[in-house]
Coordinates of C-alpha atoms and ligand atoms in Angstrom, one line a residue:
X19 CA -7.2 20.3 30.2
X20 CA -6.5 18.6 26.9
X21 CA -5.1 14.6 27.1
X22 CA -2.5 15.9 24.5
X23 CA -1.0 19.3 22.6
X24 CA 0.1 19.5 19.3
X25 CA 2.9 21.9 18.1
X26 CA 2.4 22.9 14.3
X27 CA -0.7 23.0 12.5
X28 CA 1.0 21.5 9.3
X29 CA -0.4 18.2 7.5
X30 CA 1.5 15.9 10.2
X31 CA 0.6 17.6 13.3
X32 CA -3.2 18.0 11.9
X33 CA -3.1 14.4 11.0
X34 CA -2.1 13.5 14.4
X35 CA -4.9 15.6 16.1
X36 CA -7.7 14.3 14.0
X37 CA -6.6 10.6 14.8
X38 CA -6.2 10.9 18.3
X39 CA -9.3 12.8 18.3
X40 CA -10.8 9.5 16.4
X41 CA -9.8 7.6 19.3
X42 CA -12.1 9.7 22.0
X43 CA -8.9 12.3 23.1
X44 CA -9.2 16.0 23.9
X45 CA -6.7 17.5 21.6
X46 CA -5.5 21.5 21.3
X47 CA -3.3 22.8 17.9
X48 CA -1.2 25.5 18.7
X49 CA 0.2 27.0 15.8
X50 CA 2.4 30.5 15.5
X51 CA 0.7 31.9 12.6
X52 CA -2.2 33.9 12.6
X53 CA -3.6 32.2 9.6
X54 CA -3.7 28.9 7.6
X55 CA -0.2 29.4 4.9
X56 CA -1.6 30.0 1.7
X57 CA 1.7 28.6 0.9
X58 CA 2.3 25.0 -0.4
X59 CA 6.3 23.6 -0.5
X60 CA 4.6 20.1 -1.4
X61 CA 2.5 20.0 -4.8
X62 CA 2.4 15.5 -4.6
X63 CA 1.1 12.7 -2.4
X64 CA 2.1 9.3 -2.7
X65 CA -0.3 6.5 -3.6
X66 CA 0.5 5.2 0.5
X67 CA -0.8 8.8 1.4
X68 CA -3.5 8.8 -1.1
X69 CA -4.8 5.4 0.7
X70 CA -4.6 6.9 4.2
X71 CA -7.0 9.7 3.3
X72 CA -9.3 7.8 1.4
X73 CA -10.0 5.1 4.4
X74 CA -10.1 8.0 6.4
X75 CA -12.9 9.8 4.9
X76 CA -10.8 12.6 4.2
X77 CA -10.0 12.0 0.4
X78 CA -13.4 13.4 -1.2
X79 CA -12.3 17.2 0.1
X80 CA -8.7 17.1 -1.5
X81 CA -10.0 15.8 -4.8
X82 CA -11.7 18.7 -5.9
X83 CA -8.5 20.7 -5.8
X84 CA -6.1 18.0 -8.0
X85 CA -4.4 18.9 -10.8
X86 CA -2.9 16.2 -12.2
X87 CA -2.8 12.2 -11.6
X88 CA 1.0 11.5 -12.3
X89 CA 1.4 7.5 -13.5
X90 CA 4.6 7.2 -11.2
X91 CA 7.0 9.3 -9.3
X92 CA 10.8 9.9 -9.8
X93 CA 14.0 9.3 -8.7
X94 CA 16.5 12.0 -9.5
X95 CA 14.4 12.8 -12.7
X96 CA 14.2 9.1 -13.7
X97 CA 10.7 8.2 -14.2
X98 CA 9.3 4.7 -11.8
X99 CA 6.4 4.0 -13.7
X100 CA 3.6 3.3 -10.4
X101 CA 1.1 1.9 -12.8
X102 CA 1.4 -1.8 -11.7
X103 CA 1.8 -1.1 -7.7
X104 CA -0.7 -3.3 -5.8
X105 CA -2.7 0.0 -4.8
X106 CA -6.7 1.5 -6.3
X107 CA -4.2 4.7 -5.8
X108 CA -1.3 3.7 -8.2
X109 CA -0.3 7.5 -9.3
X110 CA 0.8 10.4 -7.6
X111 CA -1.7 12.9 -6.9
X112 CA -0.8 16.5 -8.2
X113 CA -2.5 18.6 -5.6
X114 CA -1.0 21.8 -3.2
X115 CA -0.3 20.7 0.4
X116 CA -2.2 23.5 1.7
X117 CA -5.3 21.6 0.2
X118 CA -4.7 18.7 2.2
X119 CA -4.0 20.5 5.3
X120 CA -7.6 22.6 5.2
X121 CA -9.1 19.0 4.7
X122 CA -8.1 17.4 7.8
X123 CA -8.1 20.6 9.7
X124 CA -11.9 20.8 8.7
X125 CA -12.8 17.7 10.3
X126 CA -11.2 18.7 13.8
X127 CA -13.3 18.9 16.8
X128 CA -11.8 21.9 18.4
X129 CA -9.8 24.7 16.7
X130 CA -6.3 25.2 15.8
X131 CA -5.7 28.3 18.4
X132 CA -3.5 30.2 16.0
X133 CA -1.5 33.4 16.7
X134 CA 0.0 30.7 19.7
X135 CA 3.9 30.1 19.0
X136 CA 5.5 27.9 21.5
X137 CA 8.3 29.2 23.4
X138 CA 8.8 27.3 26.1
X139 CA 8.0 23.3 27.1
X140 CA 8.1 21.7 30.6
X141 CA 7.8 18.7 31.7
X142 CA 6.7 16.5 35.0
X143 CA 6.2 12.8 35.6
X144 CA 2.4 13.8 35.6
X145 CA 2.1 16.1 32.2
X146 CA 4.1 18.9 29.7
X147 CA 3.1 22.5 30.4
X148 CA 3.9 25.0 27.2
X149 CA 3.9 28.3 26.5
X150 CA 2.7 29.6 23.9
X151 CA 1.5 33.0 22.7
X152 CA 2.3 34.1 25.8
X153 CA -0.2 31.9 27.6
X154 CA 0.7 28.7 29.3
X155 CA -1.0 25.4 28.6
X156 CA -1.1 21.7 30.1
X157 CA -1.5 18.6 28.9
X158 CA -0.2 15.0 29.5
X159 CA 1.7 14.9 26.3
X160 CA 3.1 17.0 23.8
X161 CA 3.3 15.9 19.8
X162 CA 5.8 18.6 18.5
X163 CA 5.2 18.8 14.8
X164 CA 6.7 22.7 14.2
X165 CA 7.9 21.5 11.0
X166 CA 12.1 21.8 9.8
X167 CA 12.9 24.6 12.6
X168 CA 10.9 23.1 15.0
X169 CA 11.2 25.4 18.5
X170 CA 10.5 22.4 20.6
X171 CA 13.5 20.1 19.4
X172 CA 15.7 22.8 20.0
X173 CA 14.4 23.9 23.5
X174 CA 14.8 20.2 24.2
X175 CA 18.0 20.2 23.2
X176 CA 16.6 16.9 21.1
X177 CA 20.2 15.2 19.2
X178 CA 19.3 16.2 15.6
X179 CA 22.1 14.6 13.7
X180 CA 22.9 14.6 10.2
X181 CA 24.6 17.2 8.2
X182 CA 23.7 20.9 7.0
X183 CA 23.0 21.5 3.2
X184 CA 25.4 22.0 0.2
X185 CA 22.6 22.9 -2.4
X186 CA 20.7 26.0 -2.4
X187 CA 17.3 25.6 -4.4
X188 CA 14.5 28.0 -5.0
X189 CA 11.2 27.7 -4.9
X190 CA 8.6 30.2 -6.5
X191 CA 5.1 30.8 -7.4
X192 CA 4.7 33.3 -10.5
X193 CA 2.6 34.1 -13.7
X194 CA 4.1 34.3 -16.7
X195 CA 3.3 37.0 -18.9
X196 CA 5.1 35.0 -22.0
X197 CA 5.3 31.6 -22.9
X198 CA 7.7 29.9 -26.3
X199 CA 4.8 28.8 -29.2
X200 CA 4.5 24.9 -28.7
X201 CA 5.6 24.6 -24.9
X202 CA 3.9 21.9 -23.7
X203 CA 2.7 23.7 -20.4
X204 CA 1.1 20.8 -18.4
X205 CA 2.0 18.5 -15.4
X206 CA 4.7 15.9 -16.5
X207 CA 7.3 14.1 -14.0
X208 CA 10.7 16.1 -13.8
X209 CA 13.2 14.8 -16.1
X210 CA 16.1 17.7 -15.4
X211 CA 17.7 17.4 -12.1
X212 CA 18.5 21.3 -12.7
X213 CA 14.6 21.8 -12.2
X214 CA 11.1 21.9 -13.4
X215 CA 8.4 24.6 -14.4
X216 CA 4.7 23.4 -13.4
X217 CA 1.2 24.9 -13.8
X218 CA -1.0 25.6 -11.1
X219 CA -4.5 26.4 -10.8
X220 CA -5.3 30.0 -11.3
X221 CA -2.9 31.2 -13.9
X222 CA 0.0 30.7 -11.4
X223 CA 3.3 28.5 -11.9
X224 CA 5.5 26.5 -10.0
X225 CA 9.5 27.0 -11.0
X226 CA 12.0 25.5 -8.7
X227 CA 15.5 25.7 -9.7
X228 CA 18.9 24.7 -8.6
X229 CA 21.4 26.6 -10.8
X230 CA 25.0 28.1 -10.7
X231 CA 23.8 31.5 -9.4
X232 CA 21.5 29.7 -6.8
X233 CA 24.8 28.2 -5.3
X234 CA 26.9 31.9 -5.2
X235 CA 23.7 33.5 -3.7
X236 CA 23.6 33.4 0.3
X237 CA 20.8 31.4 2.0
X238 CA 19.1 35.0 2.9
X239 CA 19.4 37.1 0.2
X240 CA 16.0 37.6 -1.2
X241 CA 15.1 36.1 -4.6
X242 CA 14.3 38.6 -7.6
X243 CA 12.0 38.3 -10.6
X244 CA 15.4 38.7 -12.4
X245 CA 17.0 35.3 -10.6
X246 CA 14.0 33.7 -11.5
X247 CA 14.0 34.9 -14.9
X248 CA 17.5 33.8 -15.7
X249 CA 16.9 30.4 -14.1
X250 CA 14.3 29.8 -16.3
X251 CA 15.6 30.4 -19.4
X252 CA 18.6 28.5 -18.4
X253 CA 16.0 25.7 -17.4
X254 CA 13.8 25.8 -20.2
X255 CA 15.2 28.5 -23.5
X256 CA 14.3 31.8 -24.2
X257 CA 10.5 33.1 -24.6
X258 CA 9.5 33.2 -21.0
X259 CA 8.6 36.4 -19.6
X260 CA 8.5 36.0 -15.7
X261 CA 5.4 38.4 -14.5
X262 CA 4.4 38.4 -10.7
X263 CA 6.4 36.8 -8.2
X264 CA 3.9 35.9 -5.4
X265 CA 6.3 33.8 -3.3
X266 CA 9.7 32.3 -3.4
X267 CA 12.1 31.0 -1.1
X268 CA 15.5 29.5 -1.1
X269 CA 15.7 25.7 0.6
X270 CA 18.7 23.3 0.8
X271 CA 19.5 19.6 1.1
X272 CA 20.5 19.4 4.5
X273 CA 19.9 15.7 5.9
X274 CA 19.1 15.2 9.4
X275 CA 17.1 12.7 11.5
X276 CA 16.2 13.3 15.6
X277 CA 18.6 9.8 17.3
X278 CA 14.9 9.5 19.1
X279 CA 12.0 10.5 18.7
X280 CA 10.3 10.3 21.8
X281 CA 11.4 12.5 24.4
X282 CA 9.8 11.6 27.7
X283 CA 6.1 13.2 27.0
X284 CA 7.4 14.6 24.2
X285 CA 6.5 12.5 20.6
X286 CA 8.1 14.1 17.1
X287 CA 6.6 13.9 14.0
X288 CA 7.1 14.8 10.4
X289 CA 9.9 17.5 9.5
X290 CA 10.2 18.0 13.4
X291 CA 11.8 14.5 13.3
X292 CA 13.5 14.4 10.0
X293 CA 14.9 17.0 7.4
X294 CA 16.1 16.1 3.7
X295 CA 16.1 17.5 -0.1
X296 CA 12.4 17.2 -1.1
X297 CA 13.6 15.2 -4.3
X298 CA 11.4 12.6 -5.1
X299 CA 8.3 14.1 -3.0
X300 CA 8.2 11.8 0.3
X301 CA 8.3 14.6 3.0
X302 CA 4.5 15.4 3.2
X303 CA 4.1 11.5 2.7
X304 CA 6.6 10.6 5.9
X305 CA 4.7 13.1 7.9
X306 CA 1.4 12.1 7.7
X307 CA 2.4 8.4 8.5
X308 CA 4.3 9.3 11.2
X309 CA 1.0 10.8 12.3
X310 CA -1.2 8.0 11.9
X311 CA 1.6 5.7 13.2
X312 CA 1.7 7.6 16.4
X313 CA -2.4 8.7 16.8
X314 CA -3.7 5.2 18.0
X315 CA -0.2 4.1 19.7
X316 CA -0.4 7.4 21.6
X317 CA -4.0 7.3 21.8
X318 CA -4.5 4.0 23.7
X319 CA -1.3 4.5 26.4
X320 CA -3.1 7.6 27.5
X321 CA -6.5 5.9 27.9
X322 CA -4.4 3.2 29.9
X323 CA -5.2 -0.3 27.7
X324 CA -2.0 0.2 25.6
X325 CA 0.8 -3.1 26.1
X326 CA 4.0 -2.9 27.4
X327 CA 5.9 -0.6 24.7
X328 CA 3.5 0.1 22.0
X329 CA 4.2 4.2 22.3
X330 CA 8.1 3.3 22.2
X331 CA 7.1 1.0 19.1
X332 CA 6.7 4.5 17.0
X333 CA 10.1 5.5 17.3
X334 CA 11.5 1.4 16.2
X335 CA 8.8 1.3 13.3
X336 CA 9.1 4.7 12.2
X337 CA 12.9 6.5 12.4
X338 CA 14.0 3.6 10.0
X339 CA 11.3 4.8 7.6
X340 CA 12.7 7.8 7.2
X341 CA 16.6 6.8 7.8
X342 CA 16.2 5.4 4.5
X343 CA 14.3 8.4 2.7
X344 CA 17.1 10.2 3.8
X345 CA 19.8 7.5 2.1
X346 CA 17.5 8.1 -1.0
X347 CA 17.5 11.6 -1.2
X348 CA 21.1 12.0 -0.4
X349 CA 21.5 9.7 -2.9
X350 CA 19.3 11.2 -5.1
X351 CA 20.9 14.6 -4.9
X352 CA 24.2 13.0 -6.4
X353 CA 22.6 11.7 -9.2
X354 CA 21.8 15.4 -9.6
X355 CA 25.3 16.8 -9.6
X356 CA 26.5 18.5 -12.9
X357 CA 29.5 16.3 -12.8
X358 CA 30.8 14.2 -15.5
X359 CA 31.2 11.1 -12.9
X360 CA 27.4 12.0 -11.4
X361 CA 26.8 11.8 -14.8
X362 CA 28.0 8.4 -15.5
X363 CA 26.5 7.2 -12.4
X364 CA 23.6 8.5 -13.6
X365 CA 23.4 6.7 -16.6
X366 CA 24.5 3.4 -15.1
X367 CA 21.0 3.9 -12.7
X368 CA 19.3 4.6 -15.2
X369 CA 19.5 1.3 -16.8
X370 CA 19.3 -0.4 -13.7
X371 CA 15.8 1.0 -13.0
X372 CA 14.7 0.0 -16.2
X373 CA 15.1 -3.9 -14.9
X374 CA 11.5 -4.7 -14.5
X375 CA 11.9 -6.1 -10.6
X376 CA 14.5 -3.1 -9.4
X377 CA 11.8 -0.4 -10.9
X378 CA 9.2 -2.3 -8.7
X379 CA 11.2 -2.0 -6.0
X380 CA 12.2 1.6 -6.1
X381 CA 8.5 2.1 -7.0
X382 CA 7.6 0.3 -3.6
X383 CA 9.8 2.4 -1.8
X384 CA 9.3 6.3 -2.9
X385 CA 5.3 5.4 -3.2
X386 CA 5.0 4.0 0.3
X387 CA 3.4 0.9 -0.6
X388 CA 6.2 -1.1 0.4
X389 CA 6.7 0.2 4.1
X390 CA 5.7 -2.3 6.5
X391 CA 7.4 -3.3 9.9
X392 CA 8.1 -6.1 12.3
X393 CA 5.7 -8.6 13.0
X394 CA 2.9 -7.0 10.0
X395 CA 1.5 -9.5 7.2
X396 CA 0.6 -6.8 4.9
X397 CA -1.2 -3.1 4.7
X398 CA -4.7 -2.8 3.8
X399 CA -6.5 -0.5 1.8
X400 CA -10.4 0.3 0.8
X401 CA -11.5 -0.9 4.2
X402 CA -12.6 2.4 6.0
X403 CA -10.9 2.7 9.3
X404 CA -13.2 2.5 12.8
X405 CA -15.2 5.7 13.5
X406 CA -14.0 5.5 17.1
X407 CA -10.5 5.0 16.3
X408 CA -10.7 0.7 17.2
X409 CA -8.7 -1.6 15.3
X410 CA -10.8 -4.0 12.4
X411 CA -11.3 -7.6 12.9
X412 CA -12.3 -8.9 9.5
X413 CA -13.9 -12.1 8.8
X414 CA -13.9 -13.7 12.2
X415 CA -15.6 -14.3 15.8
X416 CA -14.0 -11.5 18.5
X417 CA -13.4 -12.9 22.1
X418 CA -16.5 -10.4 24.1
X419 CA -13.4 -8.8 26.6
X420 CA -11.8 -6.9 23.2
X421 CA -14.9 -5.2 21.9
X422 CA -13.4 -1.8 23.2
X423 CA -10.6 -2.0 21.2
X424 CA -11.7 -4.0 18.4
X425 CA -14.7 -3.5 15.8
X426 CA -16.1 -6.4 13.9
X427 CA -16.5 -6.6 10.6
X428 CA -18.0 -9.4 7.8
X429 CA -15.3 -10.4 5.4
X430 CA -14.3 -13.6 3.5
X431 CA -10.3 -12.8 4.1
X432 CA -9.9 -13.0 8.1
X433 CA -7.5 -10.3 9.1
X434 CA -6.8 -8.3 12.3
X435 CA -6.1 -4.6 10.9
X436 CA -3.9 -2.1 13.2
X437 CA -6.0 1.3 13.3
X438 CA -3.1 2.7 10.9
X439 CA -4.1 0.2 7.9
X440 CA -0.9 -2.8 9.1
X441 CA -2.2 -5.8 9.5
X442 CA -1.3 -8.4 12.3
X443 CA -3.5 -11.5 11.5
X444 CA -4.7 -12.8 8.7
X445 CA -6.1 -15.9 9.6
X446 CA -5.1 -19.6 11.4
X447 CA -4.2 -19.6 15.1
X448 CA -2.5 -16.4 16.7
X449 CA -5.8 -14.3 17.1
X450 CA -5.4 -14.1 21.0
X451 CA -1.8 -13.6 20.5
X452 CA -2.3 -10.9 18.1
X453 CA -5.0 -9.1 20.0
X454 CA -2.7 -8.7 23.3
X455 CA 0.3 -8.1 21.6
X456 CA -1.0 -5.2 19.8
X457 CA -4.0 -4.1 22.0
X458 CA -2.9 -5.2 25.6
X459 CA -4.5 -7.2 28.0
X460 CA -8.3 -7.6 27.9
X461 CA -10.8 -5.8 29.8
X462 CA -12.4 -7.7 32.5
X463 CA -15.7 -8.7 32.3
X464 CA -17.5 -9.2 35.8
X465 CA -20.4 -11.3 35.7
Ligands
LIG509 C1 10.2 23.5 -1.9 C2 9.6 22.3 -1.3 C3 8.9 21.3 -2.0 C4 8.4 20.2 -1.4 N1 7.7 19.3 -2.2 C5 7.2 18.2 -1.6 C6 6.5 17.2 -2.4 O1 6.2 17.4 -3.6 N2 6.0 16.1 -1.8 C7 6.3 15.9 -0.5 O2 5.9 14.8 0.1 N3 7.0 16.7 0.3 C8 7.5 17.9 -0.3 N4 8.1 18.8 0.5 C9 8.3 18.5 2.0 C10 7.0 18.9 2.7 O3 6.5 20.2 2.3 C11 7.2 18.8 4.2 O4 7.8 17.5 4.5 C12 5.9 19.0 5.0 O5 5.4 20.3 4.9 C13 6.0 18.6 6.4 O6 4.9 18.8 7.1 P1 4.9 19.1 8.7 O7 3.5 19.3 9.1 O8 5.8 18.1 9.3 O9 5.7 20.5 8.8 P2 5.3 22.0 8.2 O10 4.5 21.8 7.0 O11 6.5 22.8 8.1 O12 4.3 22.6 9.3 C14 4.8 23.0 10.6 C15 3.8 23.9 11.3 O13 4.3 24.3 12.5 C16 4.1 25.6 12.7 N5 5.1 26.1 13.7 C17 6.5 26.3 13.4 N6 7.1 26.8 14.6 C18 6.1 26.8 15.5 C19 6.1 27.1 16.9 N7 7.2 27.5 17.6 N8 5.0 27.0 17.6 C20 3.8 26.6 17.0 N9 3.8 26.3 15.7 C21 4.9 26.4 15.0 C22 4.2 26.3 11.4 O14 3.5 27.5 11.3 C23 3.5 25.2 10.5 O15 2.1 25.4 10.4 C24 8.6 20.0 -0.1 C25 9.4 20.9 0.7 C26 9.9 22.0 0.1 C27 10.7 23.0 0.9

């Protein structure tokens, strides 16, 4: 039997699983499709994503598959330059989620079992059984990470409250069989809020829209080369030609967030937990931190060393994470409104952002760099995280009782790093305090 089960082979639950695995667990992926999606909504990581991978090894395997390094992100189509974030990663990395996905999925122990949708969860004081594909499996905890619909919230009946979407979007992947003389077809930041054309690897494109005829079409009527032909040319001129369309969708701005994200045995992650316009590109981003937030926390309660409320410390540190993506997103998607007031707003942002110390902090904010949480000194970055899932103690001499938990490491900067990157001493008295507070009481040593 598996310590825990993860619901959703996306990027967050995948994340999870590898970092739980890290820390010595036996961990099953059930996931409803038969195959990996060839299928990517996200096309960007954040420099804070970019750092997890890298200290995790995982990096080297998504690289090969970048197209572009973007030199900031966006808010509503206004460029935040990133260039000066105190990061080695201070650009957006232009790469297709499912790349990232297929590189932590390749470094897991034991298979996603695929063809395995869950349709019904249980749960005891002992352990959550699910069923899925038809078959029934038990674990001691469940991390739901089905994605936007997740099953698993709603056969909890989990309090998912926000509001539904007033934008319709589309999304699609396409050739094009004609392009205008002098289009400048390369990666560049959006700087429309009605949309942006972007070229992918293999002759494809990536158009996503929101236009007047996106609005008057229903959520499921299918999208048509024509739509897409017509929202181009009212996105970019005439002298497209829109060849194949290999996949589209429509997508809204709906804003929710679960009140709590930890339901008994039951931990949510990544759009499971939270749902908002992709503006900006901080989904993928919130989803693999949640995942790396919850691996170790999750990790040491079930091997039995965790302190008093360390699992419920996910939930505190991470729902006001994304509360406030989902303030900029909503906010963002004003700033996007055709309207001659949105407009003016618009303009009066604009400006704003261009003051040196309010561009660094929306920079801070949409890039990751700048999430911490109670009680952490800072994030670190560049220091490759413990094989075995331990915390780092950098630069100083570890009490014998903590070696379990904590790997030592030669430094001239004494700091105590969290397994996720956060650090929670850097130096002068505290150590001891630090050490139980994060890690629990010591193991005893008989002599
Ligand atoms: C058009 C679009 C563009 C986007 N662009 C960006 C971007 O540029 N940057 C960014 O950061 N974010 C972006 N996002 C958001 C990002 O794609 C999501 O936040 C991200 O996919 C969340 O990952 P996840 O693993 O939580 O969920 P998902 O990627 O949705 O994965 C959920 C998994 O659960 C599985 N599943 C579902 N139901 C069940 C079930 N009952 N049982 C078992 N398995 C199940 C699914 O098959 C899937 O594999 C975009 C989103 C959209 C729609």
């Amino acid at each position: 039997m598996p310590d825990v089960l993860v619901a959703g082979a996306g990027p967050t639950g995948l994340l999870a699983a590898f970092e739980l695995e890290r820390a010595g667990l036996d961990v099953l992926v059930l996931d409803r499709d038969t195959r990996p999606t060839t299928q990517s909504k996200a096309l960007g990581l954040q420099p804070r994503s970019v750092e997890v991978l890298a200290d995790r090894g995982l990096l080297a395997a998504i690289e090969p598959y970048t197209e572009a390094r973007l030199p900031g992100g966006h808010f509503s189509g206004i460029h935040i330059d990133y260039t000066d974030l105190p990061t080695p990663f201070p650009y957006q990395l232009g790469v297709e989620q499912v790349h990232v996905a297929a590189a932590i999925e390749a470094r897991l122990r034991t298979p996603v079992l695929r063809d395995a949708a869950v349709t019904a969860v249980a749960q005891d004081d002992d352990g959550v059984t699910v069923t899925a594909g038809g078959r029934e499996h038990r674990a001691g905890w469940l991390v739901a990470a089905d994605g936007g619909h997740s099953t698993v919230r709603t056969l909890l009946g989990a309090a998912f409250p926000g509001r539904s979407a007033r934008i319709s979007l589309v999304v699609a992947d396409l050739t094009l069989t004609r392009k205008p003389a002098g289009f400048a077809d390369e990666w560049r930041l959006p700087t429309k809020s009605a949309g942006f054309l972007l070229p992918l690897s293999g002759g494809r494109h990536r158009l996503v829209v929101v236009g007047e005829e996106q609005q008057r079409l229903g959520r499921d009527e299918p999208v048509t080369a024509g739509e897409l032909q017509r929202a181009l040319t009212a996105l970019h001129g005439p002298g497209f030609e829109v060849g194949e369309v290999l996949w589209a969708s429509r997508f809204g701005d709906a804003s929710r967030q679960l009140e709590r994200y930890r339901h008994g045995r039951v931990l949510f992650a990544g759009d499971a937990a939270h749902i908002h316009l992709p503006v900006g590109g901080q989904g993928l981003n919130l989803g693999l931190q949640d995942a790396v937030n919850l691996g170790w926390k999750l990790a040491a309660h079930v091997r039995g060393h965790a302190p008093a409320g360390l699992l419920d410390s996910y939930h505190d540190e991470r729902h006001p994470v994304a509360a406030r993506v989902l303030v900029s997103t909503r906010a963002q998607a004003v700033l996007g409104v055709p309207d001659p007031d949105a407009v003016a707003v618009r303009e009066i942002v604009t400006g704003l952002i261009a003051v040196p110390e309010a561009r660094r902090a929306v920079a801070a904010e949409i890039s990751g760099i700048g999430v911490t949480y109670p009680g952490i000194s800072g994030r670190t970055t560049g220091i490759p995280v413990a094989e075995d899932g331990r915390a780092v103690l950098i630069g100083a001499e570890l009490p014998p009782e903590w070696a379990d938990r904590v790997e030592t490491r030669p430094g001239a900067e004494p700091r105590l790093v969290r397994p996720d990157g956060y650090v929670v001493w850097d130096g002068g008295p505290g150590l001891e305090d630090a050490l139980s507070t994060w890690f629990g009481e010591p193991a005893i040593t008989l002599v």
